[in-house]
Tab-separated table of C-alpha atoms in Angstrom:
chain	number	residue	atom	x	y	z
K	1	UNK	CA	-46.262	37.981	12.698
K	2	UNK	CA	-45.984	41.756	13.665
K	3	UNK	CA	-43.447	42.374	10.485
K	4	UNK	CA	-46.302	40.401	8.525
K	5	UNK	CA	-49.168	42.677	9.536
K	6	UNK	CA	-47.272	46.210	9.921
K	7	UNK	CA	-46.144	45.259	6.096
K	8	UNK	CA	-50.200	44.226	5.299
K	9	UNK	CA	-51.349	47.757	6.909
K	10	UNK	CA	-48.471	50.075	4.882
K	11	UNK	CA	-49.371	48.418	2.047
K	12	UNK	CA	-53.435	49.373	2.659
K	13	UNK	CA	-52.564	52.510	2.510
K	14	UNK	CA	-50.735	52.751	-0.705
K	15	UNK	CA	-53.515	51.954	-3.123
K	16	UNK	CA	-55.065	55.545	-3.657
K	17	UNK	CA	-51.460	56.727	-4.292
K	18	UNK	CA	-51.095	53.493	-6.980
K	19	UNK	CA	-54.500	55.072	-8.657
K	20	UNK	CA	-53.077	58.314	-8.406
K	21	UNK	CA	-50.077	57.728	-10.677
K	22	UNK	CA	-51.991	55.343	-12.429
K	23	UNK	CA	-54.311	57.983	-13.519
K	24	UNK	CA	-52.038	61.292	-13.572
K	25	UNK	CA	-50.149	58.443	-16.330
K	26	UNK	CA	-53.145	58.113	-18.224
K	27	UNK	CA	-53.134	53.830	-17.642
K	28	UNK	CA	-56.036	51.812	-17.919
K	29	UNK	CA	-57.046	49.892	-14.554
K	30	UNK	CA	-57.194	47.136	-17.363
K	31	UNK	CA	-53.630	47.271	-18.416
K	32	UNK	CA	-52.146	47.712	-14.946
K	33	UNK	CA	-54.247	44.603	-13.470
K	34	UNK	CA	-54.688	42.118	-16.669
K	35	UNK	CA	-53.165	38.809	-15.193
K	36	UNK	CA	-51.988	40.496	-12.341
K	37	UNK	CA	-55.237	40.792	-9.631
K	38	UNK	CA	-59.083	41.238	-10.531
K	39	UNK	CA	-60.678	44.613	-10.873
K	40	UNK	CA	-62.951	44.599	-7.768
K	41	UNK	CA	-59.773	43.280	-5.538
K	42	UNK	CA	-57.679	46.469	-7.098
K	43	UNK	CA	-60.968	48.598	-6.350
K	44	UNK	CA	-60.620	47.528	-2.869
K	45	UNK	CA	-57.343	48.208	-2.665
K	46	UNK	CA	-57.709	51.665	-3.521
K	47	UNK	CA	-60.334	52.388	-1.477
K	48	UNK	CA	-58.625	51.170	1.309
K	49	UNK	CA	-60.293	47.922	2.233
K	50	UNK	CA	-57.784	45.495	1.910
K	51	UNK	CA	-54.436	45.378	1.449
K	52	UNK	CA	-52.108	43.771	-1.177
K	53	UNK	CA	-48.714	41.058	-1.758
K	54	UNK	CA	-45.663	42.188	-1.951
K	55	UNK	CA	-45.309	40.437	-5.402
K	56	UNK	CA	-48.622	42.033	-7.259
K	57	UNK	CA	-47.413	45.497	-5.607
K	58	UNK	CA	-44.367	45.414	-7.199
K	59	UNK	CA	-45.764	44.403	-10.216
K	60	UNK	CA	-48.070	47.186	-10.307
K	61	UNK	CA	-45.091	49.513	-9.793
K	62	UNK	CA	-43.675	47.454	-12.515
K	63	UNK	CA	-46.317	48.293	-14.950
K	64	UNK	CA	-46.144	52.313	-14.155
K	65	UNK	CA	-42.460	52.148	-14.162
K	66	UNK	CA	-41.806	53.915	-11.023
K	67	UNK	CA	-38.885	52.833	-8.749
K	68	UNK	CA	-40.024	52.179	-5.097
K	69	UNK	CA	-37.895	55.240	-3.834
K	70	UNK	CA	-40.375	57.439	-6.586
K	71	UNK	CA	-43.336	55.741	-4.835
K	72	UNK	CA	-42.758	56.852	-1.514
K	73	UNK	CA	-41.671	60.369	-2.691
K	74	UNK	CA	-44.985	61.006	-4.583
K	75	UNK	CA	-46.529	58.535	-1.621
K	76	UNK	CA	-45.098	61.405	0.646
K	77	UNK	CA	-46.553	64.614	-1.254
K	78	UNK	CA	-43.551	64.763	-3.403
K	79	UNK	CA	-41.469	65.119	-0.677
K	80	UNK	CA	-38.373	63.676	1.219
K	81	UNK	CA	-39.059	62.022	3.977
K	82	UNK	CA	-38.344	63.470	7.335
K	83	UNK	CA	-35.386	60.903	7.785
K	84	UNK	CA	-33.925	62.296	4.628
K	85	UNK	CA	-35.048	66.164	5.709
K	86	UNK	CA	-33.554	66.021	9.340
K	87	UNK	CA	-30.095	64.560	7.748
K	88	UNK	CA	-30.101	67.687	5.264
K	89	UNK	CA	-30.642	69.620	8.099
K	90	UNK	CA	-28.198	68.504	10.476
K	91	UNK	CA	-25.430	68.778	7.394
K	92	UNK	CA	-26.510	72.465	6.918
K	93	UNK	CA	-26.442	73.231	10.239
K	94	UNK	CA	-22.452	71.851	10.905
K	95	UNK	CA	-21.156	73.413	7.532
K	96	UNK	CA	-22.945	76.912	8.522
K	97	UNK	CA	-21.408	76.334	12.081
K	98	UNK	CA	-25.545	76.882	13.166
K	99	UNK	CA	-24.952	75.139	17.047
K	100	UNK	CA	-28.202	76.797	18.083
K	101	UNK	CA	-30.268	74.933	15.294
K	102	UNK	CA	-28.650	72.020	15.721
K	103	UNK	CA	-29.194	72.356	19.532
K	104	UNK	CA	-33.006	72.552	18.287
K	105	UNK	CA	-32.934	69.626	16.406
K	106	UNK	CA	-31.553	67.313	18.694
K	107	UNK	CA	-33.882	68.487	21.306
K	108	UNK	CA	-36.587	67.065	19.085
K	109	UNK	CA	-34.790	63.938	18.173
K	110	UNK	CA	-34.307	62.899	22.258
K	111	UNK	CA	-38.370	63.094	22.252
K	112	UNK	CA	-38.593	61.298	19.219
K	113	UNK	CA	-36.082	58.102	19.908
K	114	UNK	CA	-38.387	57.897	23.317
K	115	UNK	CA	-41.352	57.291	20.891
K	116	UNK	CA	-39.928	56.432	17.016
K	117	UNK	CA	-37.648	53.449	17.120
K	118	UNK	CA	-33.929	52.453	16.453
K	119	UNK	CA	-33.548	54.499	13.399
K	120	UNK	CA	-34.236	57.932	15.647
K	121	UNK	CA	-31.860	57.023	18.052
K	122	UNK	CA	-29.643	56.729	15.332
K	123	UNK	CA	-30.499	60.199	14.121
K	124	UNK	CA	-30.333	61.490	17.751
K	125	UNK	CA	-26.765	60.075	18.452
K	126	UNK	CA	-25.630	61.260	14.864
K	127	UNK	CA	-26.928	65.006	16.011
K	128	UNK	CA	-25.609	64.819	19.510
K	129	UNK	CA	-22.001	63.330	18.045
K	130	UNK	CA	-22.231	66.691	15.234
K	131	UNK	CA	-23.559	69.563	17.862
K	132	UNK	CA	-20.281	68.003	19.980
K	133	UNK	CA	-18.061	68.735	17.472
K	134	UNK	CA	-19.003	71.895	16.672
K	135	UNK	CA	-19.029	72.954	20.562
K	136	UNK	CA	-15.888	71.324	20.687
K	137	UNK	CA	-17.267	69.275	23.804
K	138	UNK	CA	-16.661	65.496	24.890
K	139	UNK	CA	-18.816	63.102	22.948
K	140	UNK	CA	-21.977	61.222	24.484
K	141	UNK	CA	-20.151	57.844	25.250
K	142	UNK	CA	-23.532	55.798	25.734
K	143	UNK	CA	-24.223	57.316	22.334
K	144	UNK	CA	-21.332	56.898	20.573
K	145	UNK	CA	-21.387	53.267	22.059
K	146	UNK	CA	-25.072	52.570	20.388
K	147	UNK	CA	-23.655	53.441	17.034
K	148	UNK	CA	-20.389	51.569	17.426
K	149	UNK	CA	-22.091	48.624	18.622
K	150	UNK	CA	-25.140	48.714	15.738
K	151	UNK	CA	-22.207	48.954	12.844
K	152	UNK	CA	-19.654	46.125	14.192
K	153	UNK	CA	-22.662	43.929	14.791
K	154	UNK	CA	-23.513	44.452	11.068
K	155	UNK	CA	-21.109	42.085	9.029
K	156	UNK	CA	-22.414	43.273	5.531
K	157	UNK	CA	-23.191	46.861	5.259
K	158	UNK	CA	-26.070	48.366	2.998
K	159	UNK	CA	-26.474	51.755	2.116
K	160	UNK	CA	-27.944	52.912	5.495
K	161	UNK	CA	-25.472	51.667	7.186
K	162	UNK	CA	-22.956	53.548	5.077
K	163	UNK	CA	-24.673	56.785	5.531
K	164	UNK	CA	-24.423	56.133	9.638
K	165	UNK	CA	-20.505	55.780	9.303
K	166	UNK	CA	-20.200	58.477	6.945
K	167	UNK	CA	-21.374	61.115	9.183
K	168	UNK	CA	-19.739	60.619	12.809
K	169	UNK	CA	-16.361	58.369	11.558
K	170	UNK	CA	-14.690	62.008	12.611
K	171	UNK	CA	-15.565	60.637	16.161
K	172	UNK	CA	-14.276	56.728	15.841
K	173	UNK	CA	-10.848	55.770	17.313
K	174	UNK	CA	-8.819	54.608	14.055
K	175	UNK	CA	-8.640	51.708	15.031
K	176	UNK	CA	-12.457	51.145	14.727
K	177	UNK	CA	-12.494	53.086	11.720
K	178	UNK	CA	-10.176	50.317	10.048
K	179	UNK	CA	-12.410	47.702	11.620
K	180	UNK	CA	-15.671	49.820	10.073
K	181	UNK	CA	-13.380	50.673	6.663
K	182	UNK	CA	-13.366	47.316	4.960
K	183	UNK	CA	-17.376	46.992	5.460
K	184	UNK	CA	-17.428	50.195	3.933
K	185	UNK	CA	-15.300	49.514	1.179
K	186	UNK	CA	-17.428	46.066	0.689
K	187	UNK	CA	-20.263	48.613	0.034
K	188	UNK	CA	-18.958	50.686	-2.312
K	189	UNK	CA	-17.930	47.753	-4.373
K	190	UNK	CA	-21.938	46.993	-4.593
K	191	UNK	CA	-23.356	50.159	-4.532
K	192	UNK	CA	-21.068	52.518	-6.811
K	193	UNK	CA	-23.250	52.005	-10.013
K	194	UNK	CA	-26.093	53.089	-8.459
K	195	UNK	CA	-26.888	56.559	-9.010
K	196	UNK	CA	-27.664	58.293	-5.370
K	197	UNK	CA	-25.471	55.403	-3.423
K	198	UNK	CA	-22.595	56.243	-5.841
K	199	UNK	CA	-22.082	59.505	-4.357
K	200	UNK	CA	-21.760	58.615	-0.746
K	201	UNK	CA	-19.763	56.014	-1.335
K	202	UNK	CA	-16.864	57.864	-3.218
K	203	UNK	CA	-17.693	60.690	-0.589
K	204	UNK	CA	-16.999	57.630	2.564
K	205	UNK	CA	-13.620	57.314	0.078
K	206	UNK	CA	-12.835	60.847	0.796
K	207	UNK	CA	-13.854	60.727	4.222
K	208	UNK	CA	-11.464	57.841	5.136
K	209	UNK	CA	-8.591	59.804	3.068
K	210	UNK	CA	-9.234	62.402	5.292
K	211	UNK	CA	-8.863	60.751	8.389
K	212	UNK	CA	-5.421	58.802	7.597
K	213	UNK	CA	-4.015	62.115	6.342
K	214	UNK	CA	-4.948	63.900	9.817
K	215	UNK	CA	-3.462	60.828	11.752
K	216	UNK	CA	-0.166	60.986	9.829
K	217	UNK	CA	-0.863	57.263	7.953
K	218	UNK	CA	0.137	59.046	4.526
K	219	UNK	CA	0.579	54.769	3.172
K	220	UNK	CA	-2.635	53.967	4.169
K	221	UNK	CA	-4.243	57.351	2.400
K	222	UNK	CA	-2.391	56.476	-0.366
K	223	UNK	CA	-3.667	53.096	-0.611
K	224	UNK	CA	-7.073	54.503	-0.398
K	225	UNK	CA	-6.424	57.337	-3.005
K	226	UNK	CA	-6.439	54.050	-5.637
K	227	UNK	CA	-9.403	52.580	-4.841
K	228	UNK	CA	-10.308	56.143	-5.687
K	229	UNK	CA	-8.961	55.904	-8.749
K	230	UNK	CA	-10.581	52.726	-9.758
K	231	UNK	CA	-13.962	54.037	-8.712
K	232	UNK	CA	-16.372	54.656	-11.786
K	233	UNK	CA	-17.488	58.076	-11.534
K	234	UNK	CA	-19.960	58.812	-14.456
K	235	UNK	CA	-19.377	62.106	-15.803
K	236	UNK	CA	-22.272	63.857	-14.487
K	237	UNK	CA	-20.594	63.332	-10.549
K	238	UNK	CA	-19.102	66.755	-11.015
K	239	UNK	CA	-18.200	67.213	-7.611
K	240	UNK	CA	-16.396	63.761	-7.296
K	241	UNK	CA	-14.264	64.327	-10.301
K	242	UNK	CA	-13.278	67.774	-8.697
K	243	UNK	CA	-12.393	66.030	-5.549
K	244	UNK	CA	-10.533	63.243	-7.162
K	245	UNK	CA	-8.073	65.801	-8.666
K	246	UNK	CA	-7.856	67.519	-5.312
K	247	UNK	CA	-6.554	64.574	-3.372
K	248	UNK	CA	-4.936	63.197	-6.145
K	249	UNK	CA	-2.561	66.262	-6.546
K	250	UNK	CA	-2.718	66.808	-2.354
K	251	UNK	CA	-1.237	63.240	-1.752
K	252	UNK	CA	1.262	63.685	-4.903
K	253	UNK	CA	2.141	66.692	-3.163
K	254	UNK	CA	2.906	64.927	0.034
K	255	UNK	CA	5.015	62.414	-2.021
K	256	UNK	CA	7.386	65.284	-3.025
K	257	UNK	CA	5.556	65.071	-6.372
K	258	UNK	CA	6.030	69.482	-7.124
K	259	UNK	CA	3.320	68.794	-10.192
K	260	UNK	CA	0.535	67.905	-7.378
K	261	UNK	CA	0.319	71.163	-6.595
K	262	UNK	CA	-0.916	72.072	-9.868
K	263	UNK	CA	-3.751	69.896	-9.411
K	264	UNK	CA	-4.663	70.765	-5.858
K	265	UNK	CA	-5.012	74.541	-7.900
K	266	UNK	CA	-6.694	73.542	-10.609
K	267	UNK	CA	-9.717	72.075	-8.483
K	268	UNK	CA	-10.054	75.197	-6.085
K	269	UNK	CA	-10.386	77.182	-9.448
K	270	UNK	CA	-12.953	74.773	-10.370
K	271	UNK	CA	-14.906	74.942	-6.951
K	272	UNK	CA	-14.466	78.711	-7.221
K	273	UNK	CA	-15.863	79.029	-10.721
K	274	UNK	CA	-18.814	77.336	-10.063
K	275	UNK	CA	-19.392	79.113	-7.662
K	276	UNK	CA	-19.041	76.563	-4.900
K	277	UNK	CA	-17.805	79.076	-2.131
K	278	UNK	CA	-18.502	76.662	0.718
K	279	UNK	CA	-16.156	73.916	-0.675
K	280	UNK	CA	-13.903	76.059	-2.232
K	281	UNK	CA	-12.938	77.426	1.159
K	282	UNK	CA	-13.296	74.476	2.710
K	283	UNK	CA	-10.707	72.409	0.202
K	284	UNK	CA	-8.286	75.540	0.145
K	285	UNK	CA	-8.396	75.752	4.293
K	286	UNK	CA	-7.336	72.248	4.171
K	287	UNK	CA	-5.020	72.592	1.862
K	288	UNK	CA	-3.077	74.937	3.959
K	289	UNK	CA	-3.361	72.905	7.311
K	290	UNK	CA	-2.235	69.648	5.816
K	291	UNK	CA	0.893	71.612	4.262
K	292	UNK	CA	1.499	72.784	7.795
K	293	UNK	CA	0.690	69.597	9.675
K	294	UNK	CA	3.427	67.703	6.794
K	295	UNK	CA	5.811	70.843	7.220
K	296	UNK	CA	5.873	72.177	3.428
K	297	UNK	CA	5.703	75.342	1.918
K	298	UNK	CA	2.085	77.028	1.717
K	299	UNK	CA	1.019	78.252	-1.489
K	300	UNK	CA	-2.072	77.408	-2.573
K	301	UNK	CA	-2.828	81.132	-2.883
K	302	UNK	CA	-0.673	81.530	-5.770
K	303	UNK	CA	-3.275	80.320	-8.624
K	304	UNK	CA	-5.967	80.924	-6.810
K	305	UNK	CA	-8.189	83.646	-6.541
K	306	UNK	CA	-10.001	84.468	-3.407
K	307	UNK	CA	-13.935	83.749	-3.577
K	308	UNK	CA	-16.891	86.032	-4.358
């Protein structure tokens, strides 16, 4: 009953933002309610005085071909929403090393998971579990536990979900992160086609390669690395492609394969010719520690340049 009426109350108040588009598209009320609801009900609905189904809601967005996603952005002021903002943040903050503003943030995330539901405790526990990390102090355990226990209790993962393991699996034991790795992998079967889920998916991919390689499970990175290969990455996933010829040459490399390292340069001259200081650092850096941690010669400096 309470899903039914919060539902009947968010869609009240997305009828001036229907007429908005509807208008700024140049549509006649006509053509977007002809056999779909009667003028004076749509009037209503626009002014606010009733709300709407589900089914002649997503018709209407049917009719103005906008996604629902594209709703809510325009819905929002043409704007993220502060889910999506906060998560941006939080990512800037731990690649610019920023513990202060990520101190900040989290101080407003406890206050909001007192108020805001499951998905800012989420946000808060993600935040705590990243300012950790970059303090290099012990994790929350009670919040490390709510996120643990939210995505074993989950036996089919969808994209939120994904994003949730993506960003703390750093802080899983492995053996959790094998547990949470064939959800994942479920995902990405489903998701990879579609255009923003794509991306994190191959990125969880990486992620997971990542983690294996650090723990010395070179088989199991390697198993990984072709379910890499067999993901489709359109050809405007730049970044992907880079990183597929990174690890692809990094874990050739590790084979004994000498022509691996060719690749590993080739992507850093990418990263570095685009520009991409940040990653290009980032990919050369752990370049150089894997070589270490495996015991091999260091020398990704020879065809590569040293960034702007």
């Amino acid at each position: 009953m309470q899903q039914t009426l919060w539902m009947g109350a968010v869609l009240l108040n997305f009828g001036r933002t229907i007429n908005q588009i509807r208008r700024d598209k140049n549509i006649s009320v006509k053509a977007l309610t002809e056999d779909n609801v009667s003028r004076s009900t749509y009037t209503r609905f626009v002014e606010g005085n009733t709300d709407t189904s589900v089914t002649t809601f997503v018709e209407f967005l049917e009719r103005l071909h906008v996604s629902f996603n594209e709703f809510l952005y325009i819905d929002n002021g043409y704007a993220p929403n502060e889910v999506d903002v906060v998560m941006a943040q939080m990512m800037t903050n731990l690649n610019q090393q920023k513990s202060d503003a990520m101190k900040q943030i989290l101080d407003r995330l406890e206050v909001r998971a007192q108020f805001g539901g499951e998905k800012y405790h989420h946000l808060r526990d993600i935040c705590s579990i990243l300012l950790s990390r970059m303090t290099q102090q012990p994790y929350n355990k009670a919040y490390l536990k709510e996120l643990t226990d939210y995505l074993m209790s989950r036996y089919t993962w969808a994209h939120y979900e994904l994003v949730l393991f993506n960003s703390v699996m750093f802080a899983f034991p492995m053996a959790v992160v094998d547990a949470m790795s064939e959800r994942a992998l479920t995902n990405m079967d489903w998701y990879q086609h579609m255009h923003d889920y794509g991306m994190e998916s191959f990125r969880v991919l990486v992620n997971i390669v990542i983690l294996y390689l650090n723990d010395k499970q070179l088989n199991k990175a390697l198993k990984l690395q072709g379910r890499m290969e067999q993901y489709d990455i359109r050809p405007d996933m730049m970044f992907e492609k880079n990183a597929l010829i990174y690890y692809r040459g990094l874990l050739k490399y590790l084979k004994g394969d000498e022509t691996g390292k060719d690749e590993i340069h080739t992507s850093l001259k990418v990263f570095e010719l685009l520009g991409l200081t940040d990653f290009y650092r980032g990919f050369k850096q752990y370049a150089e520690m894997i070589e270490k941690m495996y015991g091999l010669k260091s020398d990704t400096d020879e065809s590569a340049t040293q960034p702007h």
